[in-house]
Coordinates of N, CA and C in Angstrom, one line a residue:
M1 N -46.2 47.7 127.2 CA -47.3 47.3 126.3 C -45.9 46.0 125.7
F2 N -44.6 46.5 125.9 CA -43.4 45.5 125.4 C -42.5 44.9 126.4
K3 N -43.3 45.4 127.9 CA -42.2 45.2 128.9 C -41.4 43.8 129.0
K4 N -41.8 43.0 128.5 CA -40.8 41.7 128.5 C -40.1 41.6 127.1
D5 N -39.1 41.0 126.9 CA -38.2 40.5 125.7 C -39.2 40.0 124.8
I6 N -39.1 40.1 123.5 CA -40.4 39.6 122.6 C -39.3 39.2 121.5
S7 N -40.0 38.1 120.8 CA -39.4 37.6 119.6 C -40.6 38.0 118.6
A8 N -39.9 38.0 117.0 CA -40.8 38.4 115.9 C -41.4 36.8 115.8
G9 N -42.7 37.2 115.4 CA -43.3 36.0 114.7 C -43.0 35.5 113.2
A10 N -43.8 35.8 112.0 CA -43.9 35.3 111.0 C -43.5 36.8 110.4
K11 N -42.6 36.8 109.6 CA -42.1 38.0 108.8 C -42.4 37.6 107.1
S12 N -42.9 38.6 106.9 CA -43.8 39.0 105.4 C -43.4 39.9 104.5
K13 N -43.4 40.1 103.3 CA -43.1 41.0 102.4 C -44.5 41.6 102.6
V14 N -44.3 43.1 102.3 CA -45.5 43.9 102.1 C -45.7 44.5 100.9
K15 N -47.0 44.0 100.4 CA -46.8 44.4 98.8 C -47.3 46.1 98.6
S16 N -46.5 46.6 97.4 CA -46.6 47.7 97.2 C -48.0 48.7 97.3
S17 N -48.9 48.2 97.0 CA -50.2 49.1 97.3 C -50.5 48.8 98.9
V18 N -49.9 48.4 99.5 CA -50.3 48.6 101.0 C -49.1 49.4 101.8
Q19 N -47.7 49.4 100.8 CA -47.1 50.1 101.3 C -47.2 51.2 101.0
R20 N -47.9 51.6 99.9 CA -48.3 53.1 99.7 C -49.4 53.7 100.4
A21 N -50.3 52.7 100.9 CA -50.9 53.1 101.9 C -50.6 53.5 103.3
I22 N -49.5 52.9 103.9 CA -48.8 52.7 104.8 C -48.3 54.5 105.1
R23 N -47.5 54.7 103.9 CA -46.8 56.0 103.5 C -47.9 56.8 103.8
T24 N -49.2 56.8 103.2 CA -50.0 57.8 103.0 C -50.6 58.1 104.8
K25 N -51.1 57.0 105.2 CA -51.4 56.9 106.6 C -50.3 57.7 107.6
I26 N -48.7 57.7 107.3 CA -48.1 58.2 108.1 C -47.9 59.7 108.0
I27 N -48.0 59.8 106.3 CA -48.5 61.3 106.3 C -49.1 62.2 106.8
E28 N -50.3 61.2 106.9 CA -51.7 62.0 107.3 C -51.5 61.9 109.2
T29 N -50.9 61.0 109.5 CA -51.0 61.5 111.0 C -50.0 62.1 111.5
Y30 N -48.8 62.1 110.5 CA -47.4 63.0 111.1 C -47.3 64.0 110.0
P31 N -47.6 64.8 109.8 CA -47.4 65.9 108.9 C -46.2 66.3 108.4
L32 N -45.7 66.5 109.3 CA -44.4 67.0 109.6 C -43.1 66.0 108.8
L33 N -43.7 64.8 109.0 CA -42.8 64.3 108.2 C -43.0 63.8 106.8
E34 N -43.5 64.8 106.2 CA -43.5 64.5 105.0 C -42.5 64.5 104.2
P35 N -41.5 66.1 104.4 CA -40.4 65.8 103.3 C -39.1 65.0 103.8
H36 N -39.5 64.0 104.5 CA -38.8 63.4 105.3 C -39.1 61.6 104.9
I37 N -40.4 61.7 104.3 CA -40.8 60.2 104.2 C -39.9 59.5 103.2
D38 N -39.4 60.0 102.1 CA -38.4 59.3 101.3 C -37.5 58.8 101.6
E39 N -36.9 59.4 102.7 CA -35.4 59.2 103.4 C -35.9 57.8 104.4
I40 N -37.1 57.7 104.9 CA -37.4 56.7 105.8 C -38.1 55.5 105.6
I41 N -39.0 55.8 104.4 CA -39.5 54.4 103.1 C -39.3 54.9 101.9
P42 N -38.0 54.8 101.3 CA -37.9 54.9 100.1 C -39.0 54.3 99.0
R43 N -39.5 54.9 97.7 CA -40.3 54.4 97.2 C -40.1 52.8 96.6
K44 N -39.1 52.6 95.9 CA -38.7 51.4 95.4 C -37.9 50.3 96.3
S45 N -38.4 50.4 97.8 CA -37.8 49.8 98.8 C -38.5 48.7 99.2
Q46 N -38.1 47.7 99.8 CA -39.1 46.4 100.2 C -39.5 46.7 101.6
M47 N -40.4 46.9 101.9 CA -40.8 46.8 103.7 C -41.0 45.3 103.9
D48 N -40.9 45.2 105.1 CA -41.3 43.9 105.8 C -42.2 44.0 107.0
S49 N -43.5 43.0 107.3 CA -44.2 43.1 108.4 C -43.9 42.1 109.2
L50 N -44.0 42.3 110.6 CA -43.5 41.2 111.4 C -44.4 41.2 112.5
K51 N -45.0 39.9 112.9 CA -46.1 39.7 113.8 C -45.8 39.5 114.8
L52 N -46.1 40.3 116.0 CA -45.5 40.3 117.5 C -46.8 40.0 118.5
P53 N -46.2 39.6 119.4 CA -47.3 39.3 120.3 C -48.4 40.3 120.6
D54 N -49.4 40.0 121.3 CA -50.6 41.1 121.2 C -51.3 41.8 119.9
R55 N -51.2 40.9 119.4 CA -51.4 41.5 117.8 C -50.8 42.8 117.4
V56 N -50.1 42.6 117.7 CA -49.2 43.9 116.6 C -48.2 43.7 116.0
T57 N -48.3 44.8 114.9 CA -47.6 44.8 113.8 C -46.7 45.1 113.5
L58 N -45.3 45.1 113.4 CA -44.1 46.1 113.1 C -43.6 45.7 111.7
Y59 N -43.7 47.3 110.8 CA -43.1 47.5 109.9 C -41.4 48.0 110.0
A60 N -40.9 47.0 109.1 CA -39.2 47.0 109.0 C -38.8 47.4 107.8
L61 N -37.9 48.1 107.6 CA -37.0 48.3 106.1 C -35.7 47.9 106.5
D62 N -35.2 46.5 105.6 CA -33.9 46.2 105.7 C -33.4 45.9 107.3
N63 N -34.3 45.1 108.1 CA -34.1 44.5 109.2 C -33.6 46.0 110.3
T64 N -34.4 47.3 109.7 CA -34.3 48.4 111.0 C -35.8 48.7 111.3
P65 N -36.2 48.6 112.4 CA -37.6 48.7 112.7 C -38.1 50.6 112.7
L66 N -39.4 50.6 112.1 CA -39.6 51.8 111.7 C -41.4 52.2 112.7
F67 N -42.1 51.1 112.2 CA -43.4 51.8 112.5 C -43.9 50.6 113.3
W68 N -45.1 50.5 114.4 CA -45.5 49.6 114.8 C -47.0 50.0 114.7
Q69 N -48.0 48.9 115.0 CA -49.2 49.2 114.9 C -50.3 48.0 115.8
H70 N -50.9 48.3 116.8 CA -51.6 47.5 117.3 C -52.9 47.4 116.8
M71 N -53.5 46.2 116.2 CA -54.8 46.1 115.8 C -54.9 47.0 114.6
D72 N -56.1 48.0 114.8 CA -56.5 49.3 114.1 C -56.1 50.6 114.8
D73 N -55.4 50.5 115.8 CA -55.2 51.7 116.5 C -54.1 52.8 115.1
P74 N -54.0 53.6 115.6 CA -53.0 54.7 114.8 C -51.5 54.1 114.9
I75 N -50.9 54.2 113.7 CA -49.6 53.7 113.3 C -48.8 54.6 114.5
I76 N -47.6 54.0 115.2 CA -46.8 54.6 115.8 C -45.2 54.6 115.4
P77 N -44.4 55.4 115.3 CA -43.2 55.3 115.2 C -42.7 54.7 116.5
H78 N -41.2 54.0 115.7 CA -40.4 53.3 116.6 C -39.7 54.6 117.1
L79 N -39.0 54.2 118.5 CA -38.2 55.3 119.1 C -37.1 55.6 118.2
R80 N -36.0 54.9 117.4 CA -35.3 55.1 116.8 C -35.9 56.1 115.4
V81 N -36.9 56.3 114.6 CA -37.3 57.1 114.2 C -37.3 58.3 114.6
I82 N -38.1 58.5 116.0 CA -38.5 59.4 116.5 C -36.9 59.9 116.8
H83 N -36.0 59.3 117.2 CA -34.9 59.9 117.4 C -33.6 60.2 116.1
Q84 N -34.1 59.6 114.9 CA -33.8 59.9 113.8 C -34.6 61.6 113.3
F85 N -35.7 62.0 113.5 CA -36.4 63.1 113.1 C -37.1 63.6 114.8
P86 N -36.3 64.3 115.1 CA -37.1 64.6 116.8 C -37.9 65.4 116.7
R87 N -38.0 66.9 115.7 CA -39.1 67.8 115.8 C -40.3 67.5 114.6
C88 N -40.4 66.3 114.2 CA -41.6 66.0 113.3 C -43.0 65.5 114.2
F89 N -42.8 65.2 115.4 CA -43.7 64.8 116.2 C -44.2 65.3 117.4
S90 N -45.7 65.4 117.8 CA -46.0 66.1 118.9 C -45.4 65.6 120.2
R91 N -45.1 67.0 121.1 CA -44.4 66.1 122.3 C -44.9 66.7 123.3
V92 N -44.6 65.7 124.6 CA -45.1 66.4 126.1 C -43.7 66.1 126.7
G93 N -43.5 66.8 128.1 CA -42.0 66.4 128.9 C -42.9 66.3 130.1
I94 N -41.8 65.6 130.7 CA -42.3 64.9 131.9 C -40.9 65.4 133.0
D95 N -41.5 65.2 134.4 CA -40.1 66.0 135.3 C -39.5 64.8 135.4
R96 N -38.3 65.1 136.3 CA -37.1 64.1 137.0 C -37.7 63.3 137.3
G97 N -39.1 63.1 138.5 CA -39.1 62.0 139.3 C -39.9 61.1 138.8
A98 N -40.5 61.4 137.5 CA -41.3 60.3 136.6 C -40.6 59.4 135.3
I99 N -39.1 59.8 135.3 CA -38.3 59.2 134.8 C -37.9 57.4 134.6
R100 N -37.9 57.3 135.9 CA -37.4 55.9 136.3 C -38.4 54.8 136.3
F101 N -39.7 55.8 136.2 CA -41.1 54.8 136.4 C -41.4 54.7 134.7
V102 N -41.3 55.6 133.8 CA -41.6 55.8 132.4 C -40.7 54.2 131.8
L103 N -39.3 54.4 132.5 CA -38.6 53.4 131.8 C -38.4 52.3 132.2
S104 N -39.4 51.9 133.4 CA -39.7 50.5 133.7 C -40.8 50.1 133.4
G105 N -41.7 51.0 132.7 CA -43.0 50.5 132.1 C -44.0 51.0 132.8
A106 N -44.0 51.5 133.7 CA -45.3 51.9 134.7 C -46.1 52.6 133.6
A107 N -47.2 52.8 133.9 CA -48.5 53.8 133.2 C -47.7 55.3 133.6
L108 N -47.9 56.3 132.1 CA -47.6 57.7 132.8 C -48.6 58.4 133.3
M109 N -48.2 58.9 134.2 CA -49.1 59.7 135.2 C -49.2 61.2 135.2
T110 N -50.6 61.7 135.0 CA -50.7 63.1 134.7 C -49.6 64.1 135.5
P111 N -49.5 63.5 136.7 CA -48.8 64.6 137.5 C -47.5 64.9 137.2
G112 N -46.7 63.8 136.6 CA -45.2 63.9 135.7 C -45.2 64.9 134.8
L113 N -46.4 65.1 134.4 CA -46.3 66.0 133.2 C -46.9 67.4 133.7
T114 N -47.5 67.7 134.5 CA -48.1 69.1 135.2 C -47.1 69.6 136.2
S115 N -46.4 68.7 136.7 CA -45.7 69.5 137.8 C -44.6 70.3 137.2
A116 N -43.6 71.2 137.8 CA -42.7 72.3 137.2 C -41.9 71.6 136.1
G117 N -41.6 70.6 136.7 CA -40.1 69.8 135.3 C -40.8 69.3 134.1
G118 N -42.5 69.3 134.3 CA -43.2 68.9 132.9 C -43.2 69.8 132.0
Q119 N -43.8 69.1 131.0 CA -44.5 70.3 129.9 C -45.2 70.1 129.1
L120 N -46.6 70.6 129.1 CA -47.7 70.5 128.4 C -47.6 71.5 127.2
P121 N -48.4 71.2 126.1 CA -48.3 71.9 125.1 C -49.8 73.3 125.3
D122 N -49.1 73.9 124.6 CA -49.9 75.3 124.6 C -51.5 74.7 124.6
K123 N -52.6 75.9 124.1 CA -53.9 75.8 124.0 C -54.2 75.3 122.3
E124 N -53.5 76.2 121.9 CA -53.8 76.2 120.2 C -52.8 75.1 119.9
S125 N -52.3 74.7 120.1 CA -51.5 73.3 119.7 C -51.6 72.2 120.9
E126 N -52.9 72.2 121.4 CA -53.0 71.1 122.1 C -53.4 69.7 121.7
L127 N -53.3 68.4 122.5 CA -53.4 66.9 122.1 C -54.4 66.6 122.6
K128 N -55.2 65.8 121.9 CA -56.8 65.6 122.4 C -56.6 63.9 122.9
L129 N -57.5 63.2 123.3 CA -57.6 61.9 123.6 C -57.3 61.2 122.0
G130 N -56.4 60.3 122.2 CA -56.3 59.2 121.5 C -55.1 59.8 120.6
D131 N -54.6 60.7 120.4 CA -53.2 61.5 120.1 C -52.1 60.8 120.1
I132 N -51.2 60.2 119.0 CA -49.8 60.0 119.4 C -48.7 61.0 120.2
A133 N -48.3 60.7 120.9 CA -47.4 61.9 121.9 C -46.4 60.9 122.2
V134 N -44.9 62.0 121.8 CA -43.5 61.4 122.2 C -43.0 62.0 123.3
V135 N -43.1 61.6 124.6 CA -42.8 61.8 125.8 C -41.1 62.1 126.0
E136 N -40.6 63.5 126.0 CA -39.3 63.6 126.5 C -38.8 64.2 127.9
A137 N -37.7 63.7 128.4 CA -37.8 63.7 129.9 C -36.6 65.0 130.4
E138 N -37.0 65.4 131.5 CA -36.6 66.9 131.8 C -35.1 66.7 132.1
G139 N -34.3 67.8 131.2 CA -32.8 67.3 131.1 C -32.1 66.5 130.1
K140 N -32.8 65.8 129.9 CA -32.2 64.9 128.6 C -32.5 65.2 127.4
E141 N -31.5 64.5 125.9 CA -31.9 65.1 124.8 C -32.7 64.1 124.0
E142 N -32.9 63.0 124.2 CA -33.6 62.0 123.4 C -34.6 61.4 124.1
A143 N -36.0 61.1 123.2 CA -37.1 60.7 123.8 C -37.5 59.7 124.7
C144 N -37.8 59.5 125.5 CA -38.1 58.3 126.2 C -39.2 57.4 126.3
L145 N -40.2 57.9 125.5 CA -41.5 57.1 125.3 C -42.4 57.8 124.1
V146 N -42.9 56.6 123.7 CA -44.0 57.3 122.7 C -45.4 56.2 122.9
G147 N -46.5 56.9 122.7 CA -48.0 56.1 122.7 C -48.6 57.1 122.4
Q148 N -50.2 56.5 122.9 CA -51.3 57.1 122.6 C -51.9 57.6 123.7
L149 N -52.3 58.7 123.9 CA -52.8 59.6 125.0 C -54.3 58.8 125.6
K150 N -54.5 58.8 126.8 CA -55.4 58.7 127.2 C -56.6 59.5 127.5
M151 N -56.2 60.4 127.8 CA -56.8 61.9 127.8 C -56.1 63.2 127.1
G152 N -56.9 64.2 127.1 CA -56.8 65.6 126.3 C -55.6 66.0 127.0
T153 N -54.5 67.1 126.7 CA -53.7 68.0 127.0 C -54.5 69.0 128.3
E154 N -55.4 69.5 127.7 CA -56.2 70.6 128.5 C -57.0 69.9 129.7
E155 N -57.5 68.8 129.3 CA -58.0 67.8 130.6 C -56.9 67.8 131.5
M156 N -55.8 66.9 131.4 CA -54.6 67.3 132.1 C -54.1 68.5 133.2
K157 N -54.4 69.4 132.4 CA -54.1 70.7 133.0 C -55.2 70.8 134.1
E158 N -56.6 70.6 133.8 CA -57.7 70.5 134.7 C -57.6 70.0 135.9
K159 N -57.2 68.4 135.5 CA -57.2 67.6 136.6 C -56.3 67.4 137.4
K160 N -55.1 67.4 136.7 CA -53.6 67.1 137.5 C -53.3 65.7 138.0
K161 N -54.8 64.6 137.8 CA -54.2 63.4 138.1 C -55.0 62.8 137.2
G162 N -54.4 61.3 137.5 CA -55.1 60.2 136.4 C -53.7 59.7 135.4
V163 N -54.3 58.7 135.0 CA -53.5 58.1 133.6 C -53.4 59.1 132.7
A164 N -52.2 59.2 131.9 CA -52.0 59.7 130.8 C -51.5 59.0 129.7
M165 N -51.0 58.1 130.2 CA -50.4 56.9 128.6 C -50.3 56.0 129.3
D166 N -51.1 54.4 129.2 CA -51.2 53.7 130.0 C -50.2 52.4 129.2
S167 N -49.7 52.5 128.2 CA -49.1 51.8 127.5 C -48.4 52.5 125.9
G168 N -47.0 51.8 125.9 CA -46.4 52.5 124.9 C -44.8 51.6 124.8
H169 N -44.2 52.4 123.7 CA -42.8 52.2 123.4 C -41.9 52.7 124.1
Y170 N -40.9 52.3 125.1 CA -39.9 52.8 125.7 C -38.5 52.3 125.5
L171 N -37.8 53.4 125.9 CA -36.0 53.0 125.8 C -36.3 51.6 126.6
G172 N -35.2 51.0 126.1 CA -35.1 49.5 127.1 C -36.2 48.7 126.7
D173 N -37.2 48.7 126.4 CA -38.5 47.6 126.4 C -38.1 46.5 125.4
G174 N -39.1 45.5 125.4 CA -38.8 44.5 124.0 C -38.4 44.9 122.9
L175 N -39.3 45.6 122.5 CA -39.1 46.2 121.1 C -38.1 47.4 120.6
W176 N -37.3 47.8 122.0 CA -36.3 48.3 121.5 C -35.5 47.4 121.4
K177 N -35.0 46.5 122.5 CA -34.2 45.2 122.3 C -34.2 44.2 121.4
M178 N -35.4 44.4 120.5 CA -35.5 43.1 119.7 C -34.7 42.8 118.6
N179 N -34.3 41.8 118.2 CA -33.3 41.7 116.8 C -34.3 41.3 115.9
I180 N -34.3 41.9 114.8 CA -35.1 41.3 114.0 C -34.5 40.1 112.8
D181 N -33.4 40.2 112.9 CA -32.6 39.2 111.6 C -33.3 38.1 111.8

């Protein structure tokens, strides 16, 4: 989604009522972030909304990107937020062979998740179609990709092929490199 370098469009202040709604939506989507939400978005702070290409809205605080949203899709955290609070998100793991493809912007394919180096959650904590997942690379400490799943994890285990996530925000993409100032 953010393969090329992008520049922010119109920057506007978010009304306090909209900011409260965003906080509530974040807590509903990522319940493990609730203890940290005041650290991420303090109550009396002023959040900014930046328009990006392809109908994407980026929410930032003090020129620090926090979350982004494509149209009416779920709100997705920026990788910097994920690196700050790594255990607050649903995770999957890719094998070493998939790392270079993911970091070049290719779609995340199911074989990279179902092979020996990949990791998928157990049946009781399975992820469903449309859930937001953070992708960690085998042997690396930081997350490398975040996006919306195109198939559930149980379906991935059964089929073992196909596109698991076709677009998202990855390390080194246009959103990662973007300067908000």
